[in-house]
Short mmCIF file of C-alpha atoms and ligand atoms in Angstrom, two decimals:
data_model
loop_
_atom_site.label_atom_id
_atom_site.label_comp_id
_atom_site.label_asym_id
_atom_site.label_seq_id
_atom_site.Cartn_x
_atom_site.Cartn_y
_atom_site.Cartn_z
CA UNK A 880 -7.98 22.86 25.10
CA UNK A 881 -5.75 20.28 24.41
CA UNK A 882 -5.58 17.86 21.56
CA UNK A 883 -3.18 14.95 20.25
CA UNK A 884 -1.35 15.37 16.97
CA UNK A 885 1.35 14.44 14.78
CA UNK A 886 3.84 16.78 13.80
CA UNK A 887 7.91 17.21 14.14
CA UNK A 888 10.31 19.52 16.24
CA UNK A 889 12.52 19.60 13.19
CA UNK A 890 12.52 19.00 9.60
CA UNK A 891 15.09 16.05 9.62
CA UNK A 892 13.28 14.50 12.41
CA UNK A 893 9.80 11.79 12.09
CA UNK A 894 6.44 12.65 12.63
CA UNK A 895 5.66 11.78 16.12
CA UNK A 896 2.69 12.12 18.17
CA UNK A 897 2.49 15.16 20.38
CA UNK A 898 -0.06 17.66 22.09
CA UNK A 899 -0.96 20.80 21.27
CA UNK A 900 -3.39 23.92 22.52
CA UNK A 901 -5.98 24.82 20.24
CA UNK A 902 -7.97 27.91 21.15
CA UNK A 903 -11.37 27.88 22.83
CA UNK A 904 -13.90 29.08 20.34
CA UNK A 905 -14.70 32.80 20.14
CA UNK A 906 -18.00 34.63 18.52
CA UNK A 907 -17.30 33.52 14.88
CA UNK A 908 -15.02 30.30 15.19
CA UNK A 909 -16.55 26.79 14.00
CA UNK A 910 -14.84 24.34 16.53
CA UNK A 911 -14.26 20.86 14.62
CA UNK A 912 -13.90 17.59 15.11
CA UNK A 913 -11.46 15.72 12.78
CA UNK A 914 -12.34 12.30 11.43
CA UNK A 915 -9.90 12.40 8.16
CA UNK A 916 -7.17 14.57 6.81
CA UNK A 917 -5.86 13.85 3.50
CA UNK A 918 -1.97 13.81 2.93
CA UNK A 919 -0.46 16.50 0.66
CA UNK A 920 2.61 16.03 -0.97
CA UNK A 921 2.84 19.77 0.01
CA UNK A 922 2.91 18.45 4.06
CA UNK A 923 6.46 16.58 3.27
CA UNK A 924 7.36 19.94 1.80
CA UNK A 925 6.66 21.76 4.57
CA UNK A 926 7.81 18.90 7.43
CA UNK A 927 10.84 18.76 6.34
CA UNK A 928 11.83 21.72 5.71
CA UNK A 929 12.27 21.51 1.78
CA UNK A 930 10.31 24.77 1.12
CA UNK A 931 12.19 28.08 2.89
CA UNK A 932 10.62 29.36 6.48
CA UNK A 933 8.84 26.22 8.10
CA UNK A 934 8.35 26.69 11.27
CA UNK A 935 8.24 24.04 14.09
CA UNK A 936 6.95 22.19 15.76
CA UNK A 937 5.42 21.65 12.38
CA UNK A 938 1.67 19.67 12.44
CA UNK A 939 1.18 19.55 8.40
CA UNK A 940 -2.49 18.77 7.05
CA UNK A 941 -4.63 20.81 5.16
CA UNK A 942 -7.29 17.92 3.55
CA UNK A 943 -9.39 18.29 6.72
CA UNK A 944 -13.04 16.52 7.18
CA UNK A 945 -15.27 16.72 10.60
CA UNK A 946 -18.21 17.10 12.35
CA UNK A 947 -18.69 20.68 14.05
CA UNK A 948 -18.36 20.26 18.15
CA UNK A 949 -19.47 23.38 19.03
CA UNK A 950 -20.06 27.01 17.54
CA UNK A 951 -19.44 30.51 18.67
CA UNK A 952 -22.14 32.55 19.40
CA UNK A 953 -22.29 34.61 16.10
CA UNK A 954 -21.84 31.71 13.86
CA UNK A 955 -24.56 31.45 11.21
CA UNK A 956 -23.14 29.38 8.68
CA UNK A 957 -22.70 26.08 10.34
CA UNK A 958 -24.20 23.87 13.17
CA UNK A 959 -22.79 21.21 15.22
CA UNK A 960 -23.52 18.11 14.14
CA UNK A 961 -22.67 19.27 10.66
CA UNK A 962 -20.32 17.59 8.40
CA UNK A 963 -17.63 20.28 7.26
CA UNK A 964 -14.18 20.27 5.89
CA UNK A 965 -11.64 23.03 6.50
CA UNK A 966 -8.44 22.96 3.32
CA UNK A 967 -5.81 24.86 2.82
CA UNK A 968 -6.94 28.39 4.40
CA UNK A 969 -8.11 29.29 7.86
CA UNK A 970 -7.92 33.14 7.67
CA UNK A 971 -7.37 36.00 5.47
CA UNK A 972 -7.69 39.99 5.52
CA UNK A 973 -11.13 40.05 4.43
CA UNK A 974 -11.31 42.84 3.12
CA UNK A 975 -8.86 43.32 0.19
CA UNK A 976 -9.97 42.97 -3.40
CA UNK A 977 -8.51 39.11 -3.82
CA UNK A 978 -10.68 38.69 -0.62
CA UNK A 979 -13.75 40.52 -1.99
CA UNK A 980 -13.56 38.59 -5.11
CA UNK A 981 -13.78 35.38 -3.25
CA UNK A 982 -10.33 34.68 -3.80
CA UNK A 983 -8.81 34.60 -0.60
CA UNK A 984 -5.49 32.40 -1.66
CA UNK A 985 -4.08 35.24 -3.17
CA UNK A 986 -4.56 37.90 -0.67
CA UNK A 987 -1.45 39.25 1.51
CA UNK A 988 -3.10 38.80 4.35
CA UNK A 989 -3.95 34.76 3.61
CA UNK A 990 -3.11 32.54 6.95
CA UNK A 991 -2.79 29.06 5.71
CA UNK A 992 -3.66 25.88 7.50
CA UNK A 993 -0.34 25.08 8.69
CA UNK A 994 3.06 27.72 9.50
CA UNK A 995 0.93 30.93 9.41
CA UNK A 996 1.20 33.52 11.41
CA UNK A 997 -1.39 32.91 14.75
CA UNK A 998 -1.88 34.69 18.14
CA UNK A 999 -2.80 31.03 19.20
CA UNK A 1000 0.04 28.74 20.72
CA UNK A 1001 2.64 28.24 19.61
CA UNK A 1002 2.96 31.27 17.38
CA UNK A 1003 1.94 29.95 13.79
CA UNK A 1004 -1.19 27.42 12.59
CA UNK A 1005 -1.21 23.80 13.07
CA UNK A 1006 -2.74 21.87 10.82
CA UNK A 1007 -5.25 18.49 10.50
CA UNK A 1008 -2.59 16.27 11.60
CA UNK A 1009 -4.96 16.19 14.79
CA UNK A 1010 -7.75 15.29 16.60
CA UNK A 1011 -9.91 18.99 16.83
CA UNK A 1012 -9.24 22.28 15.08
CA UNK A 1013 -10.89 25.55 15.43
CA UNK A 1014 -11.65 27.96 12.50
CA UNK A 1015 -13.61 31.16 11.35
CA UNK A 1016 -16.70 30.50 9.71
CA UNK A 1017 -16.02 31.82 6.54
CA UNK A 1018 -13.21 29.33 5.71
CA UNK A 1019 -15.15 25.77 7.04
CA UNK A 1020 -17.21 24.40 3.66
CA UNK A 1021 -20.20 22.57 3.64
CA UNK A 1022 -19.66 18.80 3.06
CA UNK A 1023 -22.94 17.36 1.16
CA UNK A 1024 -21.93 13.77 0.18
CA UNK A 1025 -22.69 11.04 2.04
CA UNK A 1026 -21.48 10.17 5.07
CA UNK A 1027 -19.80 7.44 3.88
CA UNK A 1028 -17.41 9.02 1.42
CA UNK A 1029 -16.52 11.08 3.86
CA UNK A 1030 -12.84 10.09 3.75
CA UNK A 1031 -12.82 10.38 -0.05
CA UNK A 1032 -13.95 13.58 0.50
CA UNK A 1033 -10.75 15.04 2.37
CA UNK A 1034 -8.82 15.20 -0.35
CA UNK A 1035 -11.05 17.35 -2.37
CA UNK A 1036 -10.05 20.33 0.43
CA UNK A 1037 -6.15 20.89 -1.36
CA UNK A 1038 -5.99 18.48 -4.66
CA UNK A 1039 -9.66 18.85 -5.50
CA UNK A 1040 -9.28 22.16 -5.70
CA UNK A 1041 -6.14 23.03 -6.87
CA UNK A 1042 -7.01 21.18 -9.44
CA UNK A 1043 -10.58 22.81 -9.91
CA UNK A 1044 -9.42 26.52 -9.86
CA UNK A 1045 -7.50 26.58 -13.04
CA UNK A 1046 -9.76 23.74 -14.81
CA UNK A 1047 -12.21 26.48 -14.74
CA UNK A 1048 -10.23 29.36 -15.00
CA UNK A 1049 -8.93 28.09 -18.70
CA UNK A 1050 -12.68 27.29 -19.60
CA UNK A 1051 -12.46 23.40 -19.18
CA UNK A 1052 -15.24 21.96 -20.93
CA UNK A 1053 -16.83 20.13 -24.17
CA UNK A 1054 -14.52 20.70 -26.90
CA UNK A 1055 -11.61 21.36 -24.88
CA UNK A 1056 -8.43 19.06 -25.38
CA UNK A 1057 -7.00 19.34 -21.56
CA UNK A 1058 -3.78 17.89 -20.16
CA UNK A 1059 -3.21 16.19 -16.90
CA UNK A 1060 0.51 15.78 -15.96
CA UNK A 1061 1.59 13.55 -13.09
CA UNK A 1062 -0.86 11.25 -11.62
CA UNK A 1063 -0.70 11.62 -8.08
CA UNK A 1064 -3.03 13.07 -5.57
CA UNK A 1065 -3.87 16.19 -7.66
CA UNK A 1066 -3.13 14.77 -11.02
CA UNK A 1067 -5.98 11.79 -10.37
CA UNK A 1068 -8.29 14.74 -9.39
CA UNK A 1069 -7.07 16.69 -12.49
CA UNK A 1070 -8.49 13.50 -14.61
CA UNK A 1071 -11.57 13.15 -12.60
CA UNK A 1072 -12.95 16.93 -13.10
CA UNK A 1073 -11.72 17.50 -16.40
CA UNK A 1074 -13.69 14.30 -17.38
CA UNK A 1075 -16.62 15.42 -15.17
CA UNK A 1076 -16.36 19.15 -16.75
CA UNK A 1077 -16.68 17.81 -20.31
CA UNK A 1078 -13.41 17.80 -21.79
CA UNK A 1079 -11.32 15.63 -23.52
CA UNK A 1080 -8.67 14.71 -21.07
CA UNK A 1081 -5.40 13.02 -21.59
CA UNK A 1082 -3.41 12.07 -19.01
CA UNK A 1083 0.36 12.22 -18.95
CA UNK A 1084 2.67 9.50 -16.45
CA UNK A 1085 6.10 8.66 -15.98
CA UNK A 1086 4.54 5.28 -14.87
CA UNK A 1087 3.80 2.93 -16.69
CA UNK A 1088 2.27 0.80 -14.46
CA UNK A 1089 -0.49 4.05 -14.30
CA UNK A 1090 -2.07 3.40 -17.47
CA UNK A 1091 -4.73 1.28 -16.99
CA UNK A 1092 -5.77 2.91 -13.92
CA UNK A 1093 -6.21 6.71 -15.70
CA UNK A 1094 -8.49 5.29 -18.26
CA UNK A 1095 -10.68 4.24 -15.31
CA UNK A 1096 -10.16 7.53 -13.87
CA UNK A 1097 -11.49 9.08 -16.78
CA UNK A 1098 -9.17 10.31 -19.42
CA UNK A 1099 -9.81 9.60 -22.80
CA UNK A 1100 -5.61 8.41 -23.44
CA UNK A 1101 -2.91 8.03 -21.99
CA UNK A 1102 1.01 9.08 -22.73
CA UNK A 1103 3.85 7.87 -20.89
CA UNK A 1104 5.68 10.83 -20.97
CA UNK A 1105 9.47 8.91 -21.24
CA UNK A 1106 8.37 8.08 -24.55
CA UNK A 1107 8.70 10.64 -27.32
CA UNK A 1108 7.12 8.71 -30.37
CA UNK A 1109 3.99 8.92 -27.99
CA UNK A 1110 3.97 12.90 -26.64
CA UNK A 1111 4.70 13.24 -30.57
CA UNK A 1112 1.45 12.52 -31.44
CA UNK A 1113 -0.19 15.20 -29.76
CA UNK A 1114 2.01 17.45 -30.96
CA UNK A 1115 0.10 21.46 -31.23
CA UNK A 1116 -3.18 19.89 -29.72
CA UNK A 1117 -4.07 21.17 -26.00
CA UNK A 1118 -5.94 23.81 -25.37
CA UNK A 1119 -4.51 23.63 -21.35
CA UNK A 1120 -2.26 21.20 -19.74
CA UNK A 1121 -2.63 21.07 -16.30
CA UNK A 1122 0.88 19.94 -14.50
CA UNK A 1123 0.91 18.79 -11.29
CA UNK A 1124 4.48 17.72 -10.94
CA UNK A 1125 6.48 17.67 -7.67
CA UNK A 1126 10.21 17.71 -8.91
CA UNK A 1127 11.79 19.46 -11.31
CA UNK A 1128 11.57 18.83 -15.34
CA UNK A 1129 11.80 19.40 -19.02
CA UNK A 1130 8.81 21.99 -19.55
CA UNK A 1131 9.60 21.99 -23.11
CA UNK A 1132 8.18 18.57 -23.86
CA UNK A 1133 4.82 19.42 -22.66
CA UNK A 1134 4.69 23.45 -24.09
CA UNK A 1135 5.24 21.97 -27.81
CA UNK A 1136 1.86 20.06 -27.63
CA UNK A 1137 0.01 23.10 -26.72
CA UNK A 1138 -1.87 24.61 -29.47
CA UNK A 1139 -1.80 28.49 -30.61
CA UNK A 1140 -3.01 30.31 -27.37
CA UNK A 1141 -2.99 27.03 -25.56
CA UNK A 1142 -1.64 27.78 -21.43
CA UNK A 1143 0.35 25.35 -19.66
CA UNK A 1144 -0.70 25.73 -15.47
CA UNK A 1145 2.20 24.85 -12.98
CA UNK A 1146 0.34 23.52 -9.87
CA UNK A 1147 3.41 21.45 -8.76
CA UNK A 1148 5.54 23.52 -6.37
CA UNK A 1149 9.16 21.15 -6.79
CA UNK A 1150 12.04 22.60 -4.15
CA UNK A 1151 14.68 23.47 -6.87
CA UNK A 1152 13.22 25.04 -10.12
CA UNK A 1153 12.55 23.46 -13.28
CA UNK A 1154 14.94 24.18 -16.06
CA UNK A 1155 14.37 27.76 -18.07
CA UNK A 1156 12.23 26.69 -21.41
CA UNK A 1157 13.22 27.53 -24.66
CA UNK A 1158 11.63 31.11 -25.17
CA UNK A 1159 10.70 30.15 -28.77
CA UNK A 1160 7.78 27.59 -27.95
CA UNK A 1161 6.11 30.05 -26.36
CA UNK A 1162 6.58 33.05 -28.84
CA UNK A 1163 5.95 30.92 -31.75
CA UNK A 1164 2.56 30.29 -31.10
CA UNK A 1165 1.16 32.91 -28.28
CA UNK A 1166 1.51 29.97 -25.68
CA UNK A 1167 1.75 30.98 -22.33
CA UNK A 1168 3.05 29.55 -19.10
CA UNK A 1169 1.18 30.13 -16.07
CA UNK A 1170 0.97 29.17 -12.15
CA UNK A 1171 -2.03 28.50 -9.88
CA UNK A 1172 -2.42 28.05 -5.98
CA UNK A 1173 -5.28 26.65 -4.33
CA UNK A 1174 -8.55 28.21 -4.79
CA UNK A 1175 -10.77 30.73 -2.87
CA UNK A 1176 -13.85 29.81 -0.11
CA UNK A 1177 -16.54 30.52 -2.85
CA UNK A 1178 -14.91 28.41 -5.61
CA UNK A 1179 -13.60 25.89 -2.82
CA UNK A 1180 -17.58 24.64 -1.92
CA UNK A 1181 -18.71 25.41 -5.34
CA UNK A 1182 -16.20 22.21 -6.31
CA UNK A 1183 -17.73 20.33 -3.81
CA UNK A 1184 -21.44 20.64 -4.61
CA UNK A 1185 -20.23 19.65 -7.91
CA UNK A 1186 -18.48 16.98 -6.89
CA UNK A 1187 -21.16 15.54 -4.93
CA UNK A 1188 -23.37 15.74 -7.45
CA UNK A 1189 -21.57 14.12 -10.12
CA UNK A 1190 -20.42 11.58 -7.15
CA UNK A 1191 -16.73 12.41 -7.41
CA UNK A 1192 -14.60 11.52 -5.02
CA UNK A 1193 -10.74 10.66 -4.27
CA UNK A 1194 -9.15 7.21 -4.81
CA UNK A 1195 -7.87 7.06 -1.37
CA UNK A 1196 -5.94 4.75 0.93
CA UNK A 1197 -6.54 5.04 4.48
CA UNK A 1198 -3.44 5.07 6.66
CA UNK A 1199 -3.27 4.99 10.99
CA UNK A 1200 -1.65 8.25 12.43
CA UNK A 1201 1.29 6.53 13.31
CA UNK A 1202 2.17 5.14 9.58
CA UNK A 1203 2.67 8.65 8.25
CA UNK A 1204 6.31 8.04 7.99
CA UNK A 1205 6.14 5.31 5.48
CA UNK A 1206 3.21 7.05 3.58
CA UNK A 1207 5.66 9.87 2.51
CA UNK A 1208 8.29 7.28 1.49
CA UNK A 1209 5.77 5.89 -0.74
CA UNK A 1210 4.79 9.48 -1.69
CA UNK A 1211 8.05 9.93 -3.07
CA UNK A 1212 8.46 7.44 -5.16
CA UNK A 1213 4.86 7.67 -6.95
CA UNK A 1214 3.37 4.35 -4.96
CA UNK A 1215 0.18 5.70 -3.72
CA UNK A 1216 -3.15 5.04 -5.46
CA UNK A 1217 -4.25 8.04 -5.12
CA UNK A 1218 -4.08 9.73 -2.24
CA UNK A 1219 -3.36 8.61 1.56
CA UNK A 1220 -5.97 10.08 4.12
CA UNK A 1221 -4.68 9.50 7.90
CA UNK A 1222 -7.93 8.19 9.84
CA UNK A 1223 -7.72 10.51 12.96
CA UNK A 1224 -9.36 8.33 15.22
CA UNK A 1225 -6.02 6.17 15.24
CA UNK A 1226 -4.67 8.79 16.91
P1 NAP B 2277 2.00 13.40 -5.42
O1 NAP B 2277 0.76 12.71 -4.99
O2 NAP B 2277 3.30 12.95 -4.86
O3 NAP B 2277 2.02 13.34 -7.04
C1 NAP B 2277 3.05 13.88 -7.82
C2 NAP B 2277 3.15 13.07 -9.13
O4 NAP B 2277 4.12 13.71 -9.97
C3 NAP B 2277 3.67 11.67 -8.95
O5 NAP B 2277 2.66 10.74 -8.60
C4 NAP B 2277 4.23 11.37 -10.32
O6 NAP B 2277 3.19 10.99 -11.21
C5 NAP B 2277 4.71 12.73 -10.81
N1 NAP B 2277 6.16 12.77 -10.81
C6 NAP B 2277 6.92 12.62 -11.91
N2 NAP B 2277 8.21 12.68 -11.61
C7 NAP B 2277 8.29 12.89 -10.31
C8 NAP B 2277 9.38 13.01 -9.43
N3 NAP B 2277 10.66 12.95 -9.85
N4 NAP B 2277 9.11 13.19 -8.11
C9 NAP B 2277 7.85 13.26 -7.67
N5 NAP B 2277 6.76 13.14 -8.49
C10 NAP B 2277 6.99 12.95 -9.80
O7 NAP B 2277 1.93 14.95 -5.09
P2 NAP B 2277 0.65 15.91 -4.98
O8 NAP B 2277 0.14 15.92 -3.59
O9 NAP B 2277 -0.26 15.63 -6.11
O10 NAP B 2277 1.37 17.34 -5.18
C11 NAP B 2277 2.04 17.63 -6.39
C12 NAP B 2277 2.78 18.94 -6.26
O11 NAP B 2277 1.83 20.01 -6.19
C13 NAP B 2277 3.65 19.09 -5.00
O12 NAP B 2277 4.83 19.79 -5.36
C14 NAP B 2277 2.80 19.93 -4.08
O13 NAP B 2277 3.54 20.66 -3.14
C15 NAP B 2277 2.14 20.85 -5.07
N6 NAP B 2277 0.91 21.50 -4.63
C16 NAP B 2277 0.68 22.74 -5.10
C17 NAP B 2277 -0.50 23.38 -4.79
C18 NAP B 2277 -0.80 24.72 -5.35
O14 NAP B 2277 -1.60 25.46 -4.78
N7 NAP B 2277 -0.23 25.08 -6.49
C19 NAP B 2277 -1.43 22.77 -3.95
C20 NAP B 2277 -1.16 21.48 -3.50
C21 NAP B 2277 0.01 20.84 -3.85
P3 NAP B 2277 3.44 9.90 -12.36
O15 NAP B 2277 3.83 8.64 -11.66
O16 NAP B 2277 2.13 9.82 -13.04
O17 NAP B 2277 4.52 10.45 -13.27
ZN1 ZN B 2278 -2.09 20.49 -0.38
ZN1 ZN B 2279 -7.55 39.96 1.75
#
């Protein structure tokens, strides 16, 4: 069948619309409807090329939310009608250990939303950037808020929980001192579950204009991170900072206010690497330095029950299809409150 979308034929040129072929559903696929897909900083990544190997045309979007159309005849799981989200993965080996574990992002085999590898037109996946989308079963999740959130909800799919995976990984929770760097789209859901999970949670910004607004989001304090008379305070203090970065940056300034056996989590994935740290904070006081990506299925819809029972959302503003252009602009330069989600019926 095909569907409008946005995407690009080339990563210096602007999201445009276009059409594309998305397979009919077979036994096990979960054919969707999209109402919402949230906007990833990891999309301008990928669109324009910043990241090696995109290839195009390129339809980015992996923060998808939508009613199921139709289902193959095999599919258990889900029923049209249903309210389901699809994020960052839409196929894996399923049957390696990451993807016994429930932990599908890390197996080889792991086909992402957008520039994997696809026996579907045109070669590799095409992401939420459009208007219907057709994926196995086991990676659609279960959407049980209401209705009405159901654009807040979208972002959940990628910054929800990339966020989520390594809150609980470290053991987020009461009596944990946990650090939140960069508040963006996954930094404001950083804040938001850390609070929710119990911990004391302070948020870090380059922003100053940001402060207000992460005390409402739920941390405890805030630190402009320019200002070193105000990191020094919480000098030796975290038990896990969470940073969420997308451009390169002193590392140093945040590993020194990590406790003994305190972990610093990379989420951001910056196009040029961040500059070596000093080898000493880390030896003098067991700290470690770690990365994350994504989440598995399991984990993925146990962050959503939880969010929608502790009515968690994202901050969202809602953008037409054809103002995705200036939404990355503002992307890049930190003015988004806190995530955009493109409304798909503009389309
Ligand atoms: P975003 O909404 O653009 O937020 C990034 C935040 O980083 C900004 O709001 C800003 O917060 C802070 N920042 C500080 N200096 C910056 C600079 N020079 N340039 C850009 N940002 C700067 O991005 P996002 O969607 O949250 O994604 C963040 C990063 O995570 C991206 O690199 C993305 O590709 C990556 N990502 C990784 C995974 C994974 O699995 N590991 C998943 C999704 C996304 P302040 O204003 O508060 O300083
Ligand atoms: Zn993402
Ligand atoms: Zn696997």
């Amino acid at each position: 069948m095909v569907v409008k979308a946005y995407g690009t034929p080339a990563g210096d040129a602007p999201l445009a619309p276009l059409n594309i072929t998305r397979r009919m559903p077979g036994a096990h696929d979960v054919q969707i409807g999209i109402l919402f897909c949230g906007i990833c900083h990891s999309d301008l990544h990928q669109a324009r090329g910043e990241w090696a190997g995109t290839l195009y045309p390129c339809v980015p979007g992996h923060e998808i939310v939508g009613r199921v159309t139709s289902v193959g005849a095999h599919v258990t799981s889900h029923r049209p009608g249903d309210l389901v989200g699809v994020g960052c993965i839409v196929d894996s080996c399923r049957h390696c250990s990451e993807c016994n574990d429930g932990l599908e992002n890390y197996c080889d085999g792991m086909i992402g939303t957008y520039n994997g590898p696809t026996p579907d037109a045109p070669g590799h996946t095409l992401g939420g950037y459009s208007q219907e989308v057709v994926v196995h079963e086991r990676y659609v999740l279960k959407i049980t808020h209401p209705e009405d959130q159901l654009a807040a909800v979208a972002p959940l799919l990628c910054a929800g929980i990339t966020t989520w995976s390594p809150l609980r990984h470290w053991g987020t929770g009461p009596g944990k001192k946990v650090g939140v760097v960069g508040i963006g789209g996954l930094g404001h859901m950083g804040i938001k579950l850390a609070h929710a999970m119990g911990a004391h949670v302070v948020a870090f910004t380059t922003s100053e204009s940001k402060r207000t607004d992460a005390l409402k989001l739920g941390a405890d304090q805030v630190v402009v991170s320019r200002n070193a008379a105000e990191m020094a305070v919480h000098a030796k203090s975290f038990d896990l900072i969470l940073n969420t970065v997308a451009a390169p940056h002193d590392l140093d300034a945040f590993l020194v206010l990590l406790k003994r056996d305190g972990t610093m989590t990379l989420v951001g994935a910056p196009a040029t690497p961040h500059p070596m740290p000093n080898v000493f904070n880390l030896i003098m006081r067991r700290r470690s330095l770690a990365g994350s990506m994504i989440g598995g299925i399991p984990e993925t819809q146990e962050m959503l029950d939880f969010c929608a029972k502790h009515g968690v959302t994202s901050d969202i503003e809602m953008i037409r299809a054809d103002e995705i252009e200036t939404a990355y602009e503002r992307m890049l330069k930190g003015d988004v409150k806190y995530r955009f989600v493109m409304d798909i019926g503009t389309m």
